[in-house]
Structures are given as structure tokens and as C-alpha cells.
Amino acid sequence: MELINYSSNQKKAIEHGAGPLMVLAGPGSGKTFVITHRIKYLIKGSGINPAHILVVTFSRAAAKEMRDRFEKLYGKSYVTFGTFHSVFFSILKTAYGFSAEQIASDELRYTLIKELIKKNEIVNEDINTLSGNLLNEIALIKQDNINIKNYYSNSIASDTFKKLYREYESELESRNKLDFEDMLLLTYELLSERKDILKAVQERYQYILVDEFQDINFLQYNIIKLMTGKEQNITVVGDDDQSIYRFRGARPEIMLGFERDFRNVKFQIHYSNSGCFNQTYIV
């Protein structure tokens, strides 16, 4: 398939065939352009069934923008565009019959944590900031699979935090609710333990593209690794100089381990909006 109106650097990323690919680029350098045109190339140039392509990003707005831009370029298709939240929930819904009502909203999470702050008589001048900090710590514990017994809070006395954490979990359970991190844990456990379901997911999503890869956390990354399977047809696009979701457990250093985890990486592409380019071939 002949490519036109692309820089030579973008062309190399777009035309990459099977196997893992990492594209690192700065703001304004056309990362979304590369993803949308790469999807088109996979379909038109490589004959990949659109229904076997999954594009994952971090917000509904970003997923919608990506879909809209791709459909302007290609037209309607069966390519799946979604957030980590929506993709993983879809897997759990199919496997366990979960409903959307079981997912704890941000409003509920903040309400619960504020009630527990008052119940435990934690004095703080800014309860909104404290609530956010505590919820972030709870998220990090789950994402990194930290034993609560060994965790020391940065926000309040550690003994108080451990008590509050257990009460928070108990409240969610009593209401039959899952927070976002619970959903990640359940998805990882499901795909790790149920090989039949993992195989079905891998057969459905044979090519995976991840946008804003610098913002991924370890749990999300481990799930994506499972989903790619032996074929490892994964494209990740990100900017290693920024991480807007670091407060939610994003680990930009995951990018440094991409070569280790995907050993048959053919090449990485580094470019900026100025067109500077460096390609590193992996032996």
C-alpha cells in the first residue's frame, strides 16, 4: 500500500508489520496521526480484519476523538476504540455478568472516604484534598499489590490509614461495588487463571494499539501483556518526558522495560515535532 503525505519517520511507524513496536514522540508531533494511519494500513495494507484491532487510551474523550479521526480517514469499521476501564469491564461483563451499577462512581468513592474520615475523627483543614490523597494511596496499594500490613501512609498516621482502608473495602463489599482498581485486579486474575477466556480475548484482539503509553500503570500493563499473547502484535505510542496520570500509579519507567518484556521488538522509533529521528534496532 503506497503511503503519501507522511514524513519518512512516520511512514516507518505506520508501515511496521507484525510484532511489537514502540513510538516515542513529543507533544504536537503527530502521535494520533500515526495511530490512525497505522490502523488504516493494517486493514488496507496488511489485510487485518478490523474486528481484530483494539485501540486503548485513558479517557472516553480521547477514545472518541481517536475513533472520529480514524473514521474520517477510513470510514465506519469494526475496530474497537475504548478506555482501559471500558475494555476490561467488557471482559468482566462477559465472564461474570457484571452490570454497570456495580462500578463505584467517583462520587460514591469520595462520599465513602469522607464518611470514614469523620468516623475515625481525622482532623484536617482540607477534607477534599485529604480525601483525594487517601483514595490515590488506596489505588496505589491495589495496583502494586502491596500488603496493607507493610504500607505506611503519606497522608495520615499509618495505623489509622490501615483501619480506614479495611473499612473502605468493607463498605464497597457490603454495597456490592467495585472500584477501578478492583476491576483491574479481577481482570488480571481472570485472564491469568482462565486460559479459555484468555484465548478468546487473544483471538478477538489480535492487534493492540495503546495511546499515551507513558501513563500506564503496572497492573494495566500486565493485563495488556497477557492479551497480546505469543504473537505480541502490540504498538505503544507515548511521550517519555511527561506522565499526566503519575498520581494514579502511572509508571513511565515501564517504557524502559518494553524491550525486556517484548524481546522480538523489531525497532523503536523516536521522533519529535521538529522531525528529529532515531531508530534503534533490537537484535
mmCIF file of C-alpha atoms in Angstrom:
data_model
loop_
_atom_site.group_PDB
_atom_site.id
_atom_site.type_symbol
_atom_site.label_atom_id
_atom_site.label_comp_id
_atom_site.label_asym_id
_atom_site.label_seq_id
_atom_site.Cartn_x
_atom_site.Cartn_y
_atom_site.Cartn_z
ATOM 1 C CA MET A 1 0.000 0.000 0.000
ATOM 2 C CA GLU A 2 1.525 3.286 -1.069
ATOM 3 C CA LEU A 3 1.735 5.974 1.592
ATOM 4 C CA ILE A 4 1.532 9.639 0.740
ATOM 5 C CA ASN A 5 1.731 12.846 2.782
ATOM 6 C CA TYR A 6 3.770 11.206 5.545
ATOM 7 C CA SER A 7 7.244 12.051 6.750
ATOM 8 C CA SER A 8 9.753 9.246 6.332
ATOM 9 C CA ASN A 9 9.768 8.810 10.107
ATOM 10 C CA GLN A 10 6.008 8.453 10.353
ATOM 11 C CA LYS A 11 5.979 6.109 7.363
ATOM 12 C CA LYS A 12 8.312 3.684 9.167
ATOM 13 C CA ALA A 13 5.979 3.548 12.158
ATOM 14 C CA ILE A 14 2.813 3.277 10.077
ATOM 15 C CA GLU A 15 4.194 0.524 7.817
ATOM 16 C CA HIS A 16 5.579 -1.604 10.651
ATOM 17 C CA GLY A 17 4.315 -5.148 10.209
ATOM 18 C CA ALA A 18 3.634 -7.779 12.843
ATOM 19 C CA GLY A 19 5.291 -7.805 16.247
ATOM 20 C CA PRO A 20 5.845 -5.158 18.922
ATOM 21 C CA LEU A 21 6.550 -1.525 18.119
ATOM 22 C CA MET A 22 7.253 1.427 20.399
ATOM 23 C CA VAL A 23 6.902 5.001 19.162
ATOM 24 C CA LEU A 24 8.168 7.780 21.430
ATOM 25 C CA ALA A 25 7.404 11.319 20.368
ATOM 26 C CA GLY A 26 6.970 14.752 21.876
ATOM 27 C CA PRO A 27 3.828 16.906 22.118
ATOM 28 C CA GLY A 28 2.450 18.088 18.810
ATOM 29 C CA SER A 29 4.452 15.560 16.806
ATOM 30 C CA GLY A 30 1.504 13.711 15.328
ATOM 31 C CA LYS A 31 1.181 10.655 17.572
ATOM 32 C CA THR A 32 -2.563 10.375 16.936
ATOM 33 C CA PHE A 33 -1.886 10.780 13.230
ATOM 34 C CA VAL A 34 0.487 7.803 13.356
ATOM 35 C CA ILE A 35 -2.004 5.624 15.241
ATOM 36 C CA THR A 36 -4.972 6.333 12.951
ATOM 37 C CA HIS A 37 -2.935 5.863 9.779
ATOM 38 C CA ARG A 38 -1.330 2.721 11.165
ATOM 39 C CA ILE A 39 -4.789 1.244 11.790
ATOM 40 C CA LYS A 40 -5.726 2.049 8.197
ATOM 41 C CA TYR A 41 -2.500 0.471 6.974
ATOM 42 C CA LEU A 42 -3.112 -2.714 8.991
ATOM 43 C CA ILE A 43 -6.528 -3.068 7.371
ATOM 44 C CA LYS A 44 -5.810 -1.927 3.808
ATOM 45 C CA GLY A 45 -2.133 -2.792 3.529
ATOM 46 C CA SER A 46 -1.888 -5.960 5.620
ATOM 47 C CA GLY A 47 -5.414 -7.313 5.275
ATOM 48 C CA ILE A 48 -6.136 -7.410 9.004
ATOM 49 C CA ASN A 49 -9.797 -7.817 9.914
ATOM 50 C CA PRO A 50 -10.886 -4.538 11.609
ATOM 51 C CA ALA A 51 -12.769 -6.563 14.247
ATOM 52 C CA HIS A 52 -9.409 -7.938 15.437
ATOM 53 C CA ILE A 53 -7.946 -4.480 16.176
ATOM 54 C CA LEU A 54 -8.166 -2.863 19.619
ATOM 55 C CA VAL A 55 -7.156 0.726 20.366
ATOM 56 C CA VAL A 56 -6.848 1.643 24.052
ATOM 57 C CA THR A 57 -6.424 5.039 25.679
ATOM 58 C CA PHE A 58 -7.100 6.657 29.045
ATOM 59 C CA SER A 59 -10.229 8.745 28.720
ATOM 60 C CA ARG A 60 -13.567 8.484 26.937
ATOM 61 C CA ALA A 61 -12.914 11.827 25.254
ATOM 62 C CA ALA A 62 -9.574 10.605 23.880
ATOM 63 C CA ALA A 63 -11.110 7.328 22.692
ATOM 64 C CA LYS A 64 -13.946 9.197 20.942
ATOM 65 C CA GLU A 65 -11.527 11.635 19.312
ATOM 66 C CA MET A 66 -9.388 8.739 18.076
ATOM 67 C CA ARG A 67 -12.433 6.953 16.652
ATOM 68 C CA ASP A 68 -13.724 10.134 14.985
ATOM 69 C CA ARG A 69 -10.360 10.875 13.389
ATOM 70 C CA PHE A 70 -9.984 7.321 12.156
ATOM 71 C CA GLU A 71 -13.500 7.198 10.696
ATOM 72 C CA LYS A 72 -12.876 10.458 8.834
ATOM 73 C CA LEU A 73 -9.825 8.786 7.333
ATOM 74 C CA TYR A 74 -11.248 5.315 6.678
ATOM 75 C CA GLY A 75 -14.988 5.282 7.314
ATOM 76 C CA LYS A 76 -17.051 3.140 9.658
ATOM 77 C CA SER A 77 -15.457 -0.122 10.770
ATOM 78 C CA TYR A 78 -15.480 -2.754 13.482
ATOM 79 C CA VAL A 79 -12.245 -1.513 15.082
ATOM 80 C CA THR A 80 -12.688 -1.308 18.872
ATOM 81 C CA PHE A 81 -11.764 2.016 20.484
ATOM 82 C CA GLY A 82 -12.011 2.207 24.259
ATOM 83 C CA THR A 83 -10.557 3.122 27.602
ATOM 84 C CA PHE A 84 -8.840 0.600 29.845
ATOM 85 C CA HIS A 85 -11.951 0.869 32.009
ATOM 86 C CA SER A 86 -14.402 0.060 29.225
ATOM 87 C CA VAL A 87 -12.325 -2.721 27.655
ATOM 88 C CA PHE A 88 -11.659 -4.542 30.912
ATOM 89 C CA PHE A 89 -15.230 -4.098 32.114
ATOM 90 C CA SER A 90 -16.467 -5.618 28.865
ATOM 91 C CA ILE A 91 -14.349 -8.709 29.567
ATOM 92 C CA LEU A 92 -15.669 -8.983 33.131
ATOM 93 C CA LYS A 93 -19.239 -8.406 31.983
ATOM 94 C CA THR A 94 -18.965 -11.285 29.538
ATOM 95 C CA ALA A 95 -17.270 -13.614 32.040
ATOM 96 C CA TYR A 96 -19.170 -12.765 35.234
ATOM 97 C CA GLY A 97 -22.282 -10.940 34.099
ATOM 98 C CA PHE A 98 -21.286 -7.733 35.860
ATOM 99 C CA SER A 99 -23.510 -4.692 35.403
ATOM 100 C CA ALA A 100 -22.528 -1.043 35.198
ATOM 101 C CA GLU A 101 -24.328 -0.410 38.504
ATOM 102 C CA GLN A 102 -21.650 -2.443 40.289
ATOM 103 C CA ILE A 103 -18.893 0.027 39.419
ATOM 104 C CA ALA A 104 -18.361 2.571 42.174
ATOM 105 C CA SER A 105 -18.613 6.104 40.853
ATOM 106 C CA ASP A 106 -16.118 8.771 41.853
ATOM 107 C CA GLU A 107 -18.936 10.476 43.742
ATOM 108 C CA LEU A 108 -19.568 7.353 45.816
ATOM 109 C CA ARG A 109 -15.873 6.784 46.475
ATOM 110 C CA TYR A 110 -15.417 10.336 47.744
ATOM 111 C CA THR A 111 -18.574 10.126 49.831
ATOM 112 C CA LEU A 112 -17.390 6.902 51.480
ATOM 113 C CA ILE A 113 -13.901 8.175 52.219
ATOM 114 C CA LYS A 114 -15.229 11.432 53.690
ATOM 115 C CA GLU A 115 -17.613 9.499 55.931
ATOM 116 C CA LEU A 116 -14.718 7.335 57.125
ATOM 117 C CA ILE A 117 -12.552 10.397 57.776
ATOM 118 C CA LYS A 118 -15.270 11.771 60.044
ATOM 119 C CA LYS A 119 -15.917 8.388 61.651
ATOM 120 C CA ASN A 120 -12.235 7.981 62.514
ATOM 121 C CA GLU A 121 -12.082 11.588 63.757
ATOM 122 C CA ILE A 122 -9.246 12.531 61.425
ATOM 123 C CA VAL A 123 -8.682 16.265 61.734
ATOM 124 C CA ASN A 124 -7.647 18.106 58.577
ATOM 125 C CA GLU A 125 -8.259 21.609 57.302
ATOM 126 C CA ASP A 126 -8.945 20.476 53.733
ATOM 127 C CA ILE A 127 -11.064 17.332 53.687
ATOM 128 C CA ASN A 128 -11.380 17.399 49.895
ATOM 129 C CA THR A 129 -7.629 17.295 49.329
ATOM 130 C CA LEU A 130 -7.180 14.675 52.047
ATOM 131 C CA SER A 131 -9.931 12.536 50.525
ATOM 132 C CA GLY A 132 -8.244 12.642 47.128
ATOM 133 C CA ASN A 133 -4.859 11.776 48.620
ATOM 134 C CA LEU A 134 -6.265 8.821 50.547
ATOM 135 C CA LEU A 135 -8.087 7.453 47.504
ATOM 136 C CA ASN A 136 -4.885 7.747 45.478
ATOM 137 C CA GLU A 137 -2.999 5.795 48.133
ATOM 138 C CA ILE A 138 -5.680 3.097 48.173
ATOM 139 C CA ALA A 139 -5.413 2.862 44.383
ATOM 140 C CA LEU A 140 -1.622 2.518 44.503
ATOM 141 C CA ILE A 141 -1.812 -0.268 47.086
ATOM 142 C CA LYS A 142 -4.082 -2.265 44.827
ATOM 143 C CA GLN A 143 -2.211 -1.507 41.607
ATOM 144 C CA ASP A 144 1.143 -2.537 43.062
ATOM 145 C CA ASN A 145 -0.306 -5.438 45.073
ATOM 146 C CA ILE A 146 1.122 -4.084 48.333
ATOM 147 C CA ASN A 147 0.333 -5.904 51.570
ATOM 148 C CA ILE A 148 -1.562 -3.371 53.670
ATOM 149 C CA LYS A 149 0.323 -4.589 56.752
ATOM 150 C CA ASN A 150 3.548 -3.275 55.229
ATOM 151 C CA TYR A 151 2.206 0.042 53.959
ATOM 152 C CA TYR A 152 2.965 3.414 55.555
ATOM 153 C CA SER A 153 0.706 6.267 54.602
ATOM 154 C CA ASN A 154 1.967 9.649 53.441
ATOM 155 C CA SER A 155 -1.277 11.380 54.427
ATOM 156 C CA ILE A 156 -2.259 10.237 57.917
ATOM 157 C CA ALA A 157 -0.989 8.021 60.724
ATOM 158 C CA SER A 158 -0.325 4.578 59.251
ATOM 159 C CA ASP A 159 -2.371 2.663 61.827
ATOM 160 C CA THR A 160 -5.333 4.937 61.150
ATOM 161 C CA PHE A 161 -4.884 4.545 57.410
ATOM 162 C CA LYS A 162 -4.863 0.746 57.631
ATOM 163 C CA LYS A 163 -8.083 0.812 59.624
ATOM 164 C CA LEU A 164 -9.652 3.236 57.165
ATOM 165 C CA TYR A 165 -8.522 1.104 54.213
ATOM 166 C CA ARG A 166 -10.171 -2.011 55.617
ATOM 167 C CA GLU A 167 -13.359 -0.094 56.367
ATOM 168 C CA TYR A 168 -13.405 1.328 52.846
ATOM 169 C CA GLU A 169 -13.077 -2.159 51.372
ATOM 170 C CA SER A 170 -15.798 -3.454 53.681
ATOM 171 C CA GLU A 171 -18.149 -0.656 52.616
ATOM 172 C CA LEU A 172 -17.615 -1.421 48.936
ATOM 173 C CA GLU A 173 -18.222 -5.120 49.519
ATOM 174 C CA SER A 174 -21.384 -4.513 51.521
ATOM 175 C CA ARG A 175 -22.747 -2.423 48.657
ATOM 176 C CA ASN A 176 -21.656 -4.972 46.041
ATOM 177 C CA LYS A 177 -19.455 -2.356 44.404
ATOM 178 C CA LEU A 178 -16.088 -2.457 42.636
ATOM 179 C CA ASP A 179 -13.733 0.464 42.244
ATOM 180 C CA PHE A 180 -11.489 0.851 39.199
ATOM 181 C CA GLU A 181 -8.533 -0.955 40.773
ATOM 182 C CA ASP A 182 -10.736 -3.885 41.843
ATOM 183 C CA MET A 183 -11.800 -4.182 38.237
ATOM 184 C CA LEU A 184 -8.168 -4.304 37.108
ATOM 185 C CA LEU A 185 -7.329 -6.955 39.687
ATOM 186 C CA LEU A 186 -10.301 -9.101 38.720
ATOM 187 C CA THR A 187 -9.438 -8.829 35.029
ATOM 188 C CA TYR A 188 -5.828 -9.825 35.662
ATOM 189 C CA GLU A 189 -6.865 -12.763 37.844
ATOM 190 C CA LEU A 190 -9.467 -13.879 35.299
ATOM 191 C CA LEU A 191 -7.067 -13.839 32.347
ATOM 192 C CA SER A 192 -4.298 -15.466 34.405
ATOM 193 C CA GLU A 193 -6.458 -18.327 35.672
ATOM 194 C CA ARG A 194 -8.913 -18.948 32.827
ATOM 195 C CA LYS A 195 -6.872 -19.929 29.788
ATOM 196 C CA ASP A 196 -10.012 -20.456 27.735
ATOM 197 C CA ILE A 197 -11.150 -16.891 28.304
ATOM 198 C CA LEU A 198 -7.640 -15.549 27.696
ATOM 199 C CA LYS A 199 -7.504 -17.448 24.391
ATOM 200 C CA ALA A 200 -10.866 -15.997 23.365
ATOM 201 C CA VAL A 201 -9.677 -12.459 24.172
ATOM 202 C CA GLN A 202 -6.426 -13.005 22.253
ATOM 203 C CA GLU A 203 -8.318 -14.318 19.243
ATOM 204 C CA ARG A 204 -10.660 -11.327 19.345
ATOM 205 C CA TYR A 205 -7.958 -8.672 19.734
ATOM 206 C CA GLN A 206 -5.064 -9.801 17.568
ATOM 207 C CA TYR A 207 -3.585 -6.313 17.129
ATOM 208 C CA ILE A 208 -3.484 -3.914 20.087
ATOM 209 C CA LEU A 209 -2.508 -0.245 19.976
ATOM 210 C CA VAL A 210 -2.017 1.724 23.204
ATOM 211 C CA ASP A 211 -2.012 5.521 23.204
ATOM 212 C CA GLU A 212 -0.319 7.665 25.903
ATOM 213 C CA PHE A 213 1.713 4.646 26.960
ATOM 214 C CA GLN A 214 3.754 6.711 29.433
ATOM 215 C CA ASP A 215 0.642 6.911 31.638
ATOM 216 C CA ILE A 216 0.121 3.167 32.031
ATOM 217 C CA ASN A 217 0.419 1.513 35.458
ATOM 218 C CA PHE A 218 1.857 -1.926 36.195
ATOM 219 C CA LEU A 219 -1.494 -3.671 36.553
ATOM 220 C CA GLN A 220 -2.804 -2.312 33.254
ATOM 221 C CA TYR A 221 0.493 -3.221 31.598
ATOM 222 C CA ASN A 222 0.429 -6.785 32.900
ATOM 223 C CA ILE A 223 -3.114 -7.270 31.595
ATOM 224 C CA ILE A 224 -2.149 -5.929 28.177
ATOM 225 C CA LYS A 225 0.852 -8.280 28.118
ATOM 226 C CA LEU A 226 -1.468 -11.225 28.725
ATOM 227 C CA MET A 227 -3.810 -10.058 25.981
ATOM 228 C CA THR A 228 -1.047 -9.791 23.359
ATOM 229 C CA GLY A 229 -0.119 -13.472 23.720
ATOM 230 C CA LYS A 230 2.717 -15.117 21.806
ATOM 231 C CA GLU A 231 2.179 -13.068 18.657
ATOM 232 C CA GLN A 232 2.902 -9.812 20.517
ATOM 233 C CA ASN A 233 1.253 -7.634 17.899
ATOM 234 C CA ILE A 234 1.305 -4.523 20.040
ATOM 235 C CA THR A 235 2.007 -0.898 19.169
ATOM 236 C CA VAL A 236 2.584 1.548 22.016
ATOM 237 C CA VAL A 237 2.803 5.286 21.486
ATOM 238 C CA GLY A 238 3.862 7.728 24.168
ATOM 239 C CA ASP A 239 5.983 10.628 25.357
ATOM 240 C CA ASP A 240 8.642 9.630 27.882
ATOM 241 C CA ASP A 241 9.003 13.257 29.027
ATOM 242 C CA GLN A 242 5.539 13.516 30.556
ATOM 243 C CA SER A 243 3.101 11.479 32.596
ATOM 244 C CA ILE A 244 -0.168 13.209 33.425
ATOM 245 C CA TYR A 245 -1.514 10.268 35.416
ATOM 246 C CA ARG A 246 1.529 9.678 37.612
ATOM 247 C CA PHE A 247 -0.683 10.473 40.639
ATOM 248 C CA ARG A 248 -2.803 7.422 39.779
ATOM 249 C CA GLY A 249 0.092 4.990 39.641
ATOM 250 C CA ALA A 250 1.415 5.591 36.141
ATOM 251 C CA ARG A 251 4.954 4.290 35.735
ATOM 252 C CA PRO A 252 6.852 5.928 32.851
ATOM 253 C CA GLU A 253 9.726 3.551 33.627
ATOM 254 C CA ILE A 254 7.608 0.736 32.205
ATOM 255 C CA MET A 255 8.713 2.031 28.814
ATOM 256 C CA LEU A 256 12.285 1.205 29.732
ATOM 257 C CA GLY A 257 11.313 -2.416 30.234
ATOM 258 C CA PHE A 258 9.437 -2.765 26.955
ATOM 259 C CA GLU A 259 12.440 -4.338 25.193
ATOM 260 C CA ARG A 260 12.836 -6.807 28.045
ATOM 261 C CA ASP A 261 9.204 -7.902 28.035
ATOM 262 C CA PHE A 262 8.801 -7.948 24.270
ATOM 263 C CA ARG A 263 12.082 -9.442 23.183
ATOM 264 C CA ASN A 264 11.259 -9.681 19.498
ATOM 265 C CA VAL A 265 10.828 -5.920 19.186
ATOM 266 C CA LYS A 266 11.958 -5.089 15.678
ATOM 267 C CA PHE A 267 12.609 -1.440 16.334
ATOM 268 C CA GLN A 268 11.748 1.589 18.352
ATOM 269 C CA ILE A 269 11.030 4.905 16.721
ATOM 270 C CA HIS A 270 11.875 8.175 18.420
ATOM 271 C CA TYR A 271 10.888 11.442 16.837
ATOM 272 C CA SER A 272 9.835 14.943 17.820
ATOM 273 C CA ASN A 273 7.735 17.678 16.266
ATOM 274 C CA SER A 274 10.935 19.082 14.828
ATOM 275 C CA GLY A 275 11.397 15.857 12.876
ATOM 276 C CA CYS A 276 14.440 14.637 14.795
ATOM 277 C CA PHE A 277 14.557 10.890 14.462
ATOM 278 C CA ASN A 278 16.405 7.964 15.928
ATOM 279 C CA GLN A 279 15.643 4.349 15.246
ATOM 280 C CA THR A 280 17.128 1.649 17.424
ATOM 281 C CA TYR A 281 17.151 -1.875 16.059
ATOM 282 C CA ILE A 282 16.901 -4.626 18.649
ATOM 283 C CA VAL A 283 18.948 -7.742 17.992
#
